[in-house]
CSV table of C-alpha atoms in Angstrom, one decimal:
chain,number,residue,atom,x,y,z
A,1,MET,CA,86.2,103.1,90.3
A,2,LEU,CA,89.8,102.1,90.4
A,3,LYS,CA,91.4,98.7,90.5
A,4,ILE,CA,94.4,98.3,92.8
A,5,VAL,CA,96.7,95.3,93.2
A,6,ILE,CA,98.2,94.5,96.6
A,7,ALA,CA,101.3,92.3,96.1
A,8,GLY,CA,104.3,91.3,98.2
A,9,GLY,CA,106.2,88.3,99.4
A,10,PHE,CA,104.8,85.2,101.2
A,11,GLY,CA,103.4,86.3,104.6
A,12,ALA,CA,103.8,90.0,104.0
A,13,GLY,CA,100.3,90.8,105.2
A,14,LYS,CA,98.3,91.2,101.9
A,15,THR,CA,95.2,89.2,103.0
A,16,THR,CA,95.3,91.1,106.3
A,17,ALA,CA,95.4,94.5,104.6
A,18,VAL,CA,92.6,93.7,102.2
A,19,GLY,CA,90.5,92.4,105.1
A,20,ALA,CA,91.3,95.3,107.4
A,21,VAL,CA,90.1,98.0,105.0
A,22,SER,CA,87.3,96.2,102.9
A,23,GLU,CA,83.8,97.5,103.5
A,24,ILE,CA,82.4,94.2,102.3
A,25,THR,CA,83.3,90.7,103.6
A,26,PRO,CA,86.4,90.1,101.6
A,27,LEU,CA,86.7,87.2,99.2
A,28,SER,CA,89.6,85.1,100.3
A,29,THR,CA,91.2,82.0,98.8
A,30,GLU,CA,93.2,81.0,101.8
A,31,GLU,CA,94.1,77.4,102.2
A,32,TYR,CA,95.9,75.6,105.0
A,33,LEU,CA,99.6,75.0,104.5
A,34,THR,CA,100.5,71.3,104.4
A,35,GLU,CA,103.6,69.2,104.7
A,36,ALA,CA,103.5,68.9,100.9
A,37,SER,CA,104.4,72.6,100.6
A,38,THR,CA,107.4,72.6,103.0
A,39,ASP,CA,109.9,72.2,100.2
A,40,VAL,CA,108.3,75.1,98.3
A,41,ASP,CA,107.1,77.6,100.9
A,42,SER,CA,109.8,78.6,103.4
A,43,LEU,CA,108.3,79.6,106.8
A,44,GLU,CA,111.5,81.1,108.0
A,45,GLY,CA,110.6,84.3,109.7
A,46,VAL,CA,106.8,83.5,109.6
A,47,GLU,CA,106.7,80.2,111.5
A,48,ALA,CA,103.3,80.9,112.9
A,49,LYS,CA,101.7,81.2,109.4
A,50,GLN,CA,99.1,78.4,108.9
A,51,THR,CA,97.4,79.5,105.6
A,52,THR,CA,98.3,81.0,102.3
A,53,THR,CA,96.4,82.6,99.4
A,54,VAL,CA,96.2,80.3,96.4
A,55,ALA,CA,94.4,82.6,93.9
A,56,PHE,CA,93.6,86.1,95.1
A,57,ASP,CA,91.9,88.2,97.8
A,58,PHE,CA,89.2,90.7,96.8
A,59,GLY,CA,87.8,93.7,98.8
A,60,ARG,CA,86.2,97.0,98.1
A,61,LEU,CA,86.6,100.4,99.7
A,62,SER,CA,84.5,103.5,99.1
A,63,LEU,CA,86.0,106.9,99.9
A,64,PRO,CA,83.2,109.3,99.3
A,65,ASP,CA,85.0,112.1,101.3
A,66,ALA,CA,88.2,112.0,99.2
A,67,PRO,CA,88.9,115.1,97.1
A,68,VAL,CA,87.4,113.1,94.2
A,69,PRO,CA,85.0,110.4,95.5
A,70,LEU,CA,86.6,107.0,94.9
A,71,GLU,CA,85.6,103.3,94.9
A,72,LEU,CA,88.6,101.1,95.1
A,73,PHE,CA,88.6,97.4,94.1
A,74,LEU,CA,91.4,95.6,95.9
A,75,PHE,CA,93.0,92.5,94.5
A,76,GLY,CA,95.6,90.8,96.8
A,77,THR,CA,98.0,88.5,95.0
A,78,PRO,CA,99.4,85.2,96.2
A,79,GLY,CA,102.9,85.8,97.5
A,80,GLN,CA,104.8,82.8,96.1
A,81,ASP,CA,106.8,83.3,92.9
A,82,ARG,CA,105.1,80.2,91.4
A,83,PHE,CA,101.9,82.2,91.1
A,84,ILE,CA,103.5,85.1,89.1
A,85,ASP,CA,101.6,84.2,85.9
A,86,LEU,CA,98.4,85.0,87.8
A,87,TRP,CA,99.9,88.4,88.7
A,88,TYR,CA,99.6,89.4,85.0
A,89,ASP,CA,95.9,88.8,85.0
A,90,LEU,CA,95.3,90.5,88.3
A,91,SER,CA,97.3,93.6,87.1
A,92,ARG,CA,95.4,94.0,83.9
A,93,GLY,CA,93.3,97.2,84.1
A,94,ALA,CA,94.8,98.2,87.5
A,95,VAL,CA,95.7,101.9,88.1
A,96,GLY,CA,98.6,100.8,90.3
A,97,ALA,CA,100.0,98.5,92.9
A,98,VAL,CA,101.1,98.4,96.5
A,99,VAL,CA,104.1,96.2,97.2
A,100,LEU,CA,103.7,95.2,100.9
A,101,VAL,CA,107.1,94.6,102.5
A,102,ASP,CA,108.0,92.5,105.5
A,103,THR,CA,111.5,93.6,106.6
A,104,ARG,CA,112.0,90.2,108.3
A,105,ARG,CA,112.0,88.6,104.8
A,106,LEU,CA,113.0,91.6,102.6
A,107,GLU,CA,114.4,89.3,99.9
A,108,SER,CA,110.9,88.2,99.0
A,109,SER,CA,110.1,91.8,98.0
A,110,PHE,CA,112.4,91.8,95.0
A,111,THR,CA,110.1,89.7,92.8
A,112,PRO,CA,107.1,92.0,93.1
A,113,VAL,CA,109.2,95.1,92.7
A,114,ASN,CA,110.8,93.8,89.6
A,115,PHE,CA,107.4,92.6,88.3
A,116,PHE,CA,105.8,96.0,88.4
A,117,GLU,CA,108.8,97.7,87.1
A,118,ASP,CA,108.9,95.3,84.1
A,119,ILE,CA,105.2,95.8,83.2
A,120,GLY,CA,105.3,99.5,83.8
A,121,LEU,CA,102.5,99.7,86.4
A,122,PRO,CA,102.9,102.5,88.9
A,123,PHE,CA,103.6,101.2,92.4
A,124,ILE,CA,104.5,102.2,95.9
A,125,VAL,CA,106.2,100.3,98.6
A,126,ALA,CA,104.5,100.0,102.0
A,127,VAL,CA,106.6,98.6,104.9
A,128,ASN,CA,104.3,96.5,107.1
A,129,HIS,CA,105.3,97.0,110.7
A,130,PHE,CA,105.1,93.6,112.3
A,131,ASP,CA,105.2,93.3,116.1
A,132,GLY,CA,108.7,92.6,117.3
A,133,ALA,CA,110.3,93.3,113.9
A,134,HIS,CA,113.2,95.8,113.7
A,135,ARG,CA,112.0,99.2,112.4
A,136,TYR,CA,113.8,100.6,109.4
A,137,ARG,CA,113.4,104.0,108.0
A,138,PRO,CA,111.8,104.3,104.6
A,139,GLU,CA,115.0,105.5,103.0
A,140,GLN,CA,116.8,102.4,104.4
A,141,VAL,CA,114.2,100.2,102.7
A,142,ARG,CA,114.5,102.2,99.5
A,143,THR,CA,118.3,101.6,99.4
A,144,ALA,CA,118.0,97.9,100.2
A,145,LEU,CA,115.4,97.4,97.4
A,146,GLU,CA,117.4,99.7,95.0
A,147,LEU,CA,114.3,101.8,94.4
A,148,PRO,CA,114.4,105.1,92.5
A,149,ALA,CA,113.5,108.3,94.3
A,150,SER,CA,110.3,108.4,92.2
A,151,VAL,CA,108.8,105.3,94.0
A,152,PRO,CA,107.1,106.4,97.3
A,153,VAL,CA,108.0,104.3,100.3
A,154,VAL,CA,105.7,104.5,103.3
A,155,THR,CA,105.1,102.5,106.5
A,156,CYS,CA,101.9,100.9,107.7
A,157,ASP,CA,100.2,98.5,109.9
A,158,ALA,CA,98.2,96.1,107.7
A,159,ARG,CA,95.8,95.4,110.6
A,160,ASN,CA,94.8,99.0,110.9
A,161,PRO,CA,92.1,100.2,108.4
A,162,THR,CA,93.2,103.9,108.7
A,163,SER,CA,96.8,103.0,108.0
A,164,VAL,CA,95.9,100.8,105.0
A,165,ALA,CA,93.5,103.5,103.6
A,166,GLY,CA,96.4,106.0,103.8
A,167,VAL,CA,98.6,103.7,101.8
A,168,LEU,CA,95.9,103.3,99.2
A,169,LEU,CA,95.4,107.1,98.9
A,170,THR,CA,99.2,107.5,98.5
A,171,LEU,CA,99.1,104.9,95.7
A,172,VAL,CA,96.2,106.7,93.9
A,173,GLY,CA,98.0,110.0,94.1
A,174,HIS,CA,101.2,108.4,92.8
A,175,ALA,CA,99.4,106.6,90.0
A,176,VAL,CA,97.5,109.7,88.9
A,177,GLN,CA,100.9,111.6,88.7
A,178,ASN,CA,102.5,108.8,86.7
A,179,ALA,CA,99.6,107.7,84.5
A,180,PRO,CA,100.9,106.6,81.1
A,181,ALA,CA,99.4,108.1,77.9
A,182,GLY,CA,97.6,104.8,77.3
A,183,PRO,CA,96.5,101.8,79.4
A,184,ALA,CA,99.2,99.7,80.9
A,185,HIS,CA,99.6,96.4,79.0
A,186,PRO,CA,101.3,93.5,80.8
A,187,THR,CA,103.8,91.7,78.6
A,188,SER,CA,102.0,88.4,78.9
A,189,THR,CA,99.1,87.7,76.7
A,190,THR,CA,97.7,85.0,79.0
A,191,THR,CA,94.3,85.7,80.4
A,192,LEU,CA,91.9,83.7,82.6
A,193,GLN,CA,89.8,83.0,79.5
A,194,ASP,CA,92.9,81.3,77.9
A,195,ALA,CA,93.2,78.9,80.9
């Protein structure tokens, strides 16, 4: 059993990815966007977005036919920077993370990339191909995000279960190759029990 975090900017497709691949009805904490959030949550580039995750999404995927049978527990983070303290809790005990990228709003990807670099959790970048968005090669995204060659960059369609499962397997392989000698410890000591 492996815990995986799926992070990314606001509207990058995290809830969609968890829902597409989960074999159970995913737990979702989606709430409608209101006028009160217009000063905080920019909808530029995602004007049709009507809801947002306010805690986390949860799903489960069993891969009995993988080289080593796996059961993946998926935790999707909220995308806004104001929820970053929650990311520490969601990352505790995770084997690795997927940073889902929307090239229409690439600047929103820097916070999750920096976050996982800072806490030392292995991660990969998955470029979510939105309909009508310009397609960039993975190496172009690597350059734009200033990622080292050691971080895998792949493309995906967050609506497609096979595509999302492929991303998750890429992450598991990367995490196994880059596993630290001991468990990853986020720099924050805040836990949900402390709240």
